[in-house]
Coordinates of C-alpha atoms in Angstrom, one line a residue:
X78 CA -0.2 0.1 -0.1
X79 CA 1.4 3.4 -1.1
X80 CA 0.4 6.6 1.0
X81 CA -1.1 9.6 -1.1
X82 CA 2.1 11.3 -2.8
X83 CA 1.7 15.0 -4.1
X84 CA 4.1 15.7 -7.1
X85 CA 4.7 19.1 -8.3
X86 CA 6.5 20.5 -11.5
X87 CA 8.0 23.9 -11.0
X88 CA 9.9 26.0 -13.7
X89 CA 12.6 27.1 -11.1
X90 CA 13.8 26.0 -7.9
X91 CA 12.6 29.5 -6.4
X92 CA 9.3 28.4 -7.1
X93 CA 9.9 25.1 -5.5
X94 CA 11.3 26.3 -2.2
X95 CA 8.6 29.0 -1.9
X96 CA 5.9 26.3 -1.6
X97 CA 7.5 23.9 1.1
X98 CA 5.3 22.1 3.5
X99 CA 6.3 21.5 7.0
X100 CA 6.8 17.9 6.9
X101 CA 9.0 16.3 4.2
X102 CA 10.0 17.5 0.7
X103 CA 11.9 15.9 -2.0
X104 CA 13.0 17.5 -4.8
X105 CA 15.1 16.6 -7.9
X106 CA 16.7 18.7 -10.3
X107 CA 15.6 18.3 -14.1
X108 CA 18.0 21.1 -16.0
X109 CA 20.8 23.5 -14.9
X110 CA 19.7 26.6 -13.3
X111 CA 21.2 29.9 -12.4
X112 CA 20.0 31.7 -9.3
X113 CA 20.8 35.2 -7.6
X114 CA 18.5 35.2 -4.7
X115 CA 19.1 33.2 -1.3
X116 CA 17.2 30.2 -0.7
X117 CA 16.0 30.0 2.9
X118 CA 15.4 26.5 4.8
X119 CA 14.0 27.3 7.9
X120 CA 13.4 25.7 11.3
X121 CA 11.3 22.5 11.2
X122 CA 11.6 22.1 7.5
X123 CA 12.8 19.0 5.9
X124 CA 14.3 18.9 2.5
X125 CA 16.1 16.3 0.3
X126 CA 17.5 17.7 -3.0
X127 CA 18.8 15.7 -5.7
X128 CA 21.3 17.5 -8.0
X129 CA 20.9 14.6 -10.4
X130 CA 24.0 15.4 -12.4
X131 CA 23.0 19.2 -13.1
X132 CA 25.0 22.3 -12.4
X133 CA 23.3 24.8 -9.9
X134 CA 25.2 28.0 -10.5
X135 CA 24.5 30.9 -7.8
X136 CA 25.8 34.4 -8.6
X137 CA 24.5 36.2 -5.6
X138 CA 26.5 37.8 -2.7
X139 CA 25.5 35.9 0.1
X140 CA 24.8 32.2 -0.1
X141 CA 22.6 29.5 -1.8
X142 CA 21.3 27.9 0.7
X143 CA 20.7 29.3 4.2
X144 CA 19.8 26.5 6.4
X145 CA 18.2 26.4 9.7
X146 CA 16.2 23.2 9.2
X147 CA 17.0 19.8 7.9
X148 CA 18.8 19.5 4.3
X149 CA 20.0 16.6 2.7
X150 CA 21.8 16.8 -0.8
X151 CA 22.4 13.9 -2.9
X152 CA 24.9 15.1 -5.2
X153 CA 24.7 12.4 -7.9
X154 CA 27.4 14.1 -10.0
X155 CA 26.0 17.5 -9.9
X156 CA 27.8 20.7 -9.1
X157 CA 27.1 23.9 -7.1
X158 CA 29.0 26.6 -8.4
X159 CA 29.0 30.5 -9.3
X160 CA 30.3 33.6 -7.5
X161 CA 28.5 33.0 -4.4
X162 CA 29.1 30.4 -1.4
X163 CA 27.0 27.4 -1.6
X164 CA 25.8 26.7 2.0
X165 CA 25.3 28.4 5.5
X166 CA 23.8 26.0 8.1
X167 CA 23.4 27.4 11.6
X168 CA 21.7 25.1 14.4
X169 CA 20.8 22.6 11.4
X170 CA 21.1 18.9 10.4
X171 CA 22.9 18.8 7.0
X172 CA 23.6 15.4 5.0
X173 CA 25.7 15.9 2.0
X174 CA 26.7 12.7 -0.2
X175 CA 28.4 13.6 -3.6
X176 CA 28.8 16.5 -5.7
X177 CA 30.7 19.6 -5.9
X178 CA 30.4 22.7 -4.0
X179 CA 31.7 26.1 -3.4
X180 CA 32.4 27.5 0.2
X181 CA 30.2 26.0 3.0
X182 CA 29.9 27.5 6.5
X183 CA 28.8 25.0 9.2
X184 CA 27.7 26.9 12.8
X185 CA 26.6 24.6 15.7
X186 CA 25.4 22.1 13.5
X187 CA 25.3 18.3 13.1
X188 CA 26.9 17.7 9.5
X189 CA 27.7 14.2 7.5
X190 CA 29.6 15.2 4.1
X191 CA 30.5 12.3 2.2
X192 CA 32.1 11.9 -1.2
X193 CA 32.3 15.5 -2.2
X194 CA 34.7 17.8 -3.7
X195 CA 34.8 21.5 -2.2
X196 CA 36.6 24.6 -3.5
X197 CA 36.9 28.2 -2.7
X198 CA 34.5 30.7 -3.9
X199 CA 36.3 32.4 -6.7
X200 CA 39.3 30.8 -5.5
X201 CA 40.7 33.5 -3.5
X202 CA 44.0 33.1 -1.2
X203 CA 42.4 33.9 2.1
X204 CA 39.0 31.5 1.6
X205 CA 38.7 28.1 3.4
X206 CA 36.5 25.9 1.0
X207 CA 34.9 24.3 4.5
X208 CA 34.5 26.2 8.0
X209 CA 33.0 24.9 11.2
X210 CA 32.0 26.9 14.2
X211 CA 31.3 24.4 16.7
X212 CA 28.7 21.6 15.9
X213 CA 29.5 17.9 15.3
X214 CA 30.8 17.0 11.9
X215 CA 31.8 13.8 9.9
X216 CA 33.9 14.3 6.6
X217 CA 34.2 11.0 4.8
X218 CA 36.0 10.9 1.3
X219 CA 36.0 14.5 0.6
X220 CA 38.3 16.3 -1.5
X221 CA 39.0 20.2 -0.8
X222 CA 41.5 22.2 -2.6
X223 CA 42.3 25.8 -3.3
X224 CA 45.0 28.2 -4.5
X225 CA 44.3 29.2 -0.5
X226 CA 43.4 26.9 2.5
X227 CA 41.5 24.0 2.7
X228 CA 39.7 23.5 6.1
X229 CA 39.2 25.5 9.2
X230 CA 37.7 25.4 12.7
X231 CA 37.1 28.7 13.8
X232 CA 37.0 29.7 17.6
X233 CA 34.5 27.3 18.9
X234 CA 34.2 23.7 20.4
X235 CA 33.8 21.7 17.4
X236 CA 33.9 17.9 17.5
X237 CA 35.1 16.6 14.3
X238 CA 36.1 13.5 12.3
X239 CA 38.0 13.4 9.0
X240 CA 38.8 10.1 7.4
X241 CA 39.6 9.3 4.0
X242 CA 39.9 12.3 2.4
X243 CA 42.4 14.7 0.5
X244 CA 43.5 18.0 1.1
X245 CA 45.5 20.4 -1.3
X246 CA 46.6 24.2 -0.7
X247 CA 49.0 26.4 -2.2
X248 CA 49.0 29.0 0.9
X249 CA 49.5 28.6 4.4
X250 CA 47.3 26.9 7.3
X251 CA 46.1 24.3 5.1
X252 CA 44.2 22.5 7.9
X253 CA 43.7 25.2 10.5
X254 CA 42.0 24.5 13.9
X255 CA 41.2 27.3 16.4
X256 CA 39.2 26.0 18.9
X257 CA 38.6 23.8 22.1
X258 CA 37.0 20.7 20.4
X259 CA 38.3 17.2 19.4
X260 CA 39.5 16.7 15.7
X261 CA 40.1 13.3 14.4
X262 CA 42.2 12.6 11.2
X263 CA 42.3 9.4 10.0
X264 CA 43.8 7.8 6.4
X265 CA 44.1 11.5 5.1
X266 CA 46.4 13.1 2.9
X267 CA 47.3 16.7 3.0
X268 CA 49.8 18.6 0.6
X269 CA 50.5 22.1 1.3
X270 CA 52.8 24.9 0.9
X271 CA 52.9 26.3 4.3
X272 CA 51.5 24.4 7.3
X273 CA 49.6 21.5 6.8
X274 CA 48.4 21.3 10.3
X275 CA 48.0 24.1 12.4
X276 CA 46.4 24.0 16.1
X277 CA 46.3 27.0 17.3
X278 CA 44.2 26.9 20.5
X279 CA 43.6 24.4 23.2
X280 CA 41.9 21.6 21.2
X281 CA 42.8 18.2 20.9
X282 CA 43.9 16.8 17.5
X283 CA 44.3 12.9 16.8
X284 CA 46.0 11.5 13.7
X285 CA 46.0 7.8 12.4
X286 CA 47.6 6.4 9.4
X287 CA 47.8 9.7 7.3
X288 CA 50.1 11.5 4.9
X289 CA 51.3 15.1 5.5
X290 CA 53.7 16.6 2.9
X291 CA 55.2 20.0 2.2
X292 CA 54.8 20.9 -1.6
X293 CA 57.9 21.3 -3.5
X294 CA 57.8 25.2 -3.6
X295 CA 61.1 26.9 -3.3
X296 CA 60.1 30.4 -1.9
X297 CA 58.0 29.3 1.2
X298 CA 58.6 28.7 4.8
X299 CA 56.4 26.7 7.4
X300 CA 56.3 23.9 9.6
X301 CA 54.2 20.7 8.3
X302 CA 52.5 20.5 11.7
X303 CA 52.4 23.4 14.2
X304 CA 51.0 23.1 17.9
X305 CA 50.4 26.4 19.6
X306 CA 49.1 27.8 23.0
X307 CA 47.7 24.7 25.3
X308 CA 46.6 22.3 22.4
X309 CA 47.4 18.7 22.1
X310 CA 48.6 16.6 19.1
X311 CA 48.3 12.9 19.2
X312 CA 50.1 11.0 16.4
X313 CA 49.6 7.3 16.0
X314 CA 51.1 6.3 12.5
X315 CA 51.4 7.5 9.2
X316 CA 54.0 9.6 6.9
X317 CA 55.0 13.2 7.5
X318 CA 57.6 14.8 5.3
X319 CA 58.6 18.1 5.4
X320 CA 60.5 20.3 2.7
X321 CA 62.5 23.2 2.9
X322 CA 63.5 25.9 0.6
X323 CA 67.4 26.0 -0.1
X324 CA 68.9 27.2 3.1
X325 CA 65.7 27.7 4.2
X326 CA 64.7 27.7 8.2
X327 CA 61.2 27.4 10.0
X328 CA 60.2 24.2 8.3
X329 CA 60.4 21.9 11.2
X330 CA 58.5 18.5 10.6
X331 CA 56.9 18.9 13.9
X332 CA 56.9 22.0 16.0
X333 CA 55.5 22.8 19.5
X334 CA 55.6 26.6 20.2
X335 CA 53.3 26.9 23.1
X336 CA 52.6 25.4 26.4
X337 CA 50.9 22.1 24.9
X338 CA 51.8 18.6 24.5
X339 CA 52.8 16.5 21.4
X340 CA 52.5 12.5 21.8
X341 CA 54.0 10.6 18.9
X342 CA 53.1 6.7 19.1
X343 CA 54.7 6.2 16.0
X344 CA 55.1 6.9 11.9
X345 CA 57.7 7.8 9.7
X346 CA 58.8 11.8 10.2
X347 CA 61.5 13.3 7.7
X348 CA 62.9 16.8 7.4
X349 CA 65.4 18.4 4.9
X350 CA 67.0 21.8 6.1
X351 CA 65.3 22.3 9.4
X352 CA 64.7 19.9 12.4
X353 CA 62.6 17.2 12.4
X354 CA 60.9 17.9 15.7
X355 CA 61.4 20.9 17.6
X356 CA 60.3 23.0 20.6
X357 CA 61.0 26.3 20.2
X358 CA 59.7 30.4 20.9
X359 CA 60.6 32.2 24.1
X360 CA 60.5 30.5 27.5
X361 CA 57.9 28.0 26.4
X362 CA 56.9 25.1 28.2
X363 CA 55.6 22.8 25.9
X364 CA 56.0 19.1 26.3
X365 CA 56.9 16.5 23.5
X366 CA 56.2 12.6 24.3
X367 CA 58.0 10.2 21.8
X368 CA 57.3 6.6 22.5
X369 CA 57.9 5.1 19.0
X370 CA 58.8 6.0 15.4
X371 CA 61.3 6.6 12.8
X372 CA 62.7 10.1 12.5
X373 CA 64.9 11.0 9.9
X374 CA 66.7 14.2 8.8
X375 CA 68.9 15.0 5.9
X376 CA 70.6 18.1 6.5
X377 CA 69.6 19.2 10.2
X378 CA 68.8 17.7 13.7
X379 CA 66.2 15.3 14.5
X380 CA 65.6 16.8 18.0
X381 CA 65.8 20.5 18.9
X382 CA 65.1 21.6 22.3
X383 CA 65.1 25.4 22.6
X384 CA 62.5 25.6 25.5
X385 CA 60.3 23.0 27.1
X386 CA 60.7 19.4 27.8
X387 CA 61.1 16.0 25.4
X388 CA 60.4 12.7 26.9
X389 CA 62.0 10.2 24.6
X390 CA 60.9 6.8 25.3
X391 CA 61.7 4.8 22.1
X392 CA 62.1 5.4 18.5
X393 CA 64.8 5.3 15.8
X394 CA 66.6 8.4 15.0
X395 CA 68.8 8.9 11.7
X396 CA 70.9 12.0 11.0
X397 CA 72.7 12.1 7.7
X398 CA 74.8 15.1 8.4
X399 CA 74.0 17.2 11.6
X400 CA 73.5 16.2 15.2
X401 CA 70.9 13.8 16.2
X402 CA 69.8 15.6 19.3
X403 CA 70.4 19.3 19.9
X404 CA 69.7 20.9 23.5
X405 CA 69.8 24.7 24.3
X406 CA 67.5 25.2 27.3
X407 CA 64.9 23.1 29.1
X408 CA 65.1 19.4 29.5
X409 CA 65.6 16.4 27.2
X410 CA 65.0 12.7 28.8
X411 CA 65.9 10.0 27.1
X412 CA 64.8 6.3 28.2
X413 CA 65.2 4.4 25.0
X414 CA 65.6 4.6 21.4
X415 CA 68.5 4.0 18.8
X416 CA 70.3 7.1 17.4
X417 CA 72.5 6.8 14.3
X418 CA 74.5 9.3 12.7
X419 CA 75.6 8.6 9.0
X420 CA 78.1 11.5 8.4
X421 CA 81.6 11.8 9.7
X422 CA 81.3 15.5 9.1
X423 CA 79.1 15.6 12.7
X424 CA 80.3 16.9 16.0
X425 CA 78.6 14.5 17.8
X426 CA 75.1 12.5 18.2
X427 CA 73.9 13.9 21.1
X428 CA 74.7 17.9 21.5
X429 CA 74.2 20.4 24.5
X430 CA 74.7 24.0 23.8
X431 CA 73.0 25.9 26.2
X432 CA 71.8 25.9 29.8
X433 CA 69.5 23.2 29.9
X434 CA 70.0 19.4 31.1
X435 CA 70.0 16.2 28.8
X436 CA 69.2 13.1 31.1
X437 CA 70.2 9.6 29.1
X438 CA 68.8 6.5 30.9
X439 CA 68.7 4.0 28.3
X440 CA 69.5 4.5 24.6
X441 CA 71.7 3.0 21.8
X442 CA 74.1 5.3 20.2
X443 CA 75.5 4.1 16.8
X444 CA 78.0 7.0 16.0
X445 CA 81.1 6.9 13.8
X446 CA 83.9 5.9 15.9
X447 CA 85.9 9.0 15.5
X448 CA 83.3 11.2 17.0
X449 CA 82.1 11.8 20.5
X450 CA 78.6 10.2 21.4
X451 CA 78.0 13.4 23.8
X452 CA 79.1 16.6 23.3
X453 CA 78.6 19.7 26.2
X454 CA 79.3 23.3 24.7
X455 CA 78.3 25.5 27.5
X456 CA 77.3 25.9 31.0
X457 CA 74.4 23.0 31.0
X458 CA 74.8 19.4 31.7
X459 CA 74.7 15.9 30.3
X460 CA 74.0 13.0 32.7
X461 CA 74.0 9.4 31.5
X462 CA 73.8 5.9 32.9
X463 CA 76.8 4.1 32.0
X464 CA 75.0 0.7 32.6
X465 CA 72.4 1.3 29.8
X466 CA 74.4 3.8 27.9
X467 CA 77.4 2.6 25.8
X468 CA 79.7 6.0 25.5
X469 CA 83.5 5.6 24.0
X470 CA 84.1 9.4 23.4
X471 CA 82.9 12.6 25.3
X472 CA 83.7 16.2 24.5
X473 CA 83.2 18.9 27.0
X474 CA 83.9 22.5 27.1
X475 CA 83.6 22.8 30.9
X476 CA 86.5 22.2 33.4
X477 CA 85.2 20.3 35.7
X478 CA 83.4 18.5 33.4
X479 CA 79.4 18.9 33.1
X480 CA 79.2 15.4 31.4
X481 CA 78.6 13.1 34.1
X482 CA 78.0 9.4 34.3
X483 CA 75.7 7.9 37.1
X484 CA 73.6 5.1 37.8
X485 CA 71.2 6.8 39.8
X486 CA 69.5 9.5 37.3
X487 CA 66.1 9.9 36.6
X488 CA 64.5 10.4 33.4
X489 CA 61.1 11.9 34.3

């Protein structure tokens, strides 16, 4: 038994949306259409729109759809383009499956977006194709690319999951998170010129099995992954590759510049002319905890600590030219891991150049035989446990020495 269904054929979408009822409305596009006026989906309205492979062009100065109710968009190879933004949704429920869109802005909404493509409206440099302000969102198999950014969370608590997706950016802050919520990134590829991921506030970002890479552009500096303020980043697996302009600086693969925490549980991390992992800034008290992973640098240091604390409990560290561990201020605790140098032109494997402290409770140091494993250049100290750390050569600029062998040191 099929209930009564009312079908209506309208000349334009504007006509169709002007006669929505208060229950359920299913709409299918039958031809391409160009609009200049915003279409409102009010609270308590329920709309399903099938683009049906058609192109919907919006050339207004606002948003094609202003959504305060419930909207389901079935793309079916359809395209929403034009000089205006595609969607502004606030306190709404939004489901998009398929299709190609200009900028969408989601505020305090519950959203599920799958199998879609996203672009900046007019492809301007400072545009984000997708912006979240609060709410809960799932993005699965999306592609977001632009001359500018790709994805942004703005000053809010947004709980977001991104998986099986791709982001391509030719400007800074490709994925930009400035909020207090939780963001999960899984099986996702990000290629950028500047920051691939920037966690700007106190939110938590957790990353699984993803690929982040700096595009090979010779004039742009910027870290691959940057954590600021009191944010938290957890990385469990994946490949993360930083690139630098010739003689470039400020292109660390992982960079902690505030009081937040970065936890690394696994993955492969590579850098060229900048440190692979660093804590920098002025009097920062950030923490980086490393439990496992492979860390390789072509022409710089693997670990750089200007301020803050490193806690290294495992992993494999490979340096092709410079020192593996470089300390200036703050503290570095090493309680596991293998440190391998590949070039006889290095000064040492572990180098302390400032006022900080390096504690080595356990480590395997695979060094060139003619080089010291430990080098203390300033007034800081290096402590190591001779029962768990094989040291053949040390070099110290202090008298008496600031490199101290002790089986009672603690690495916490």
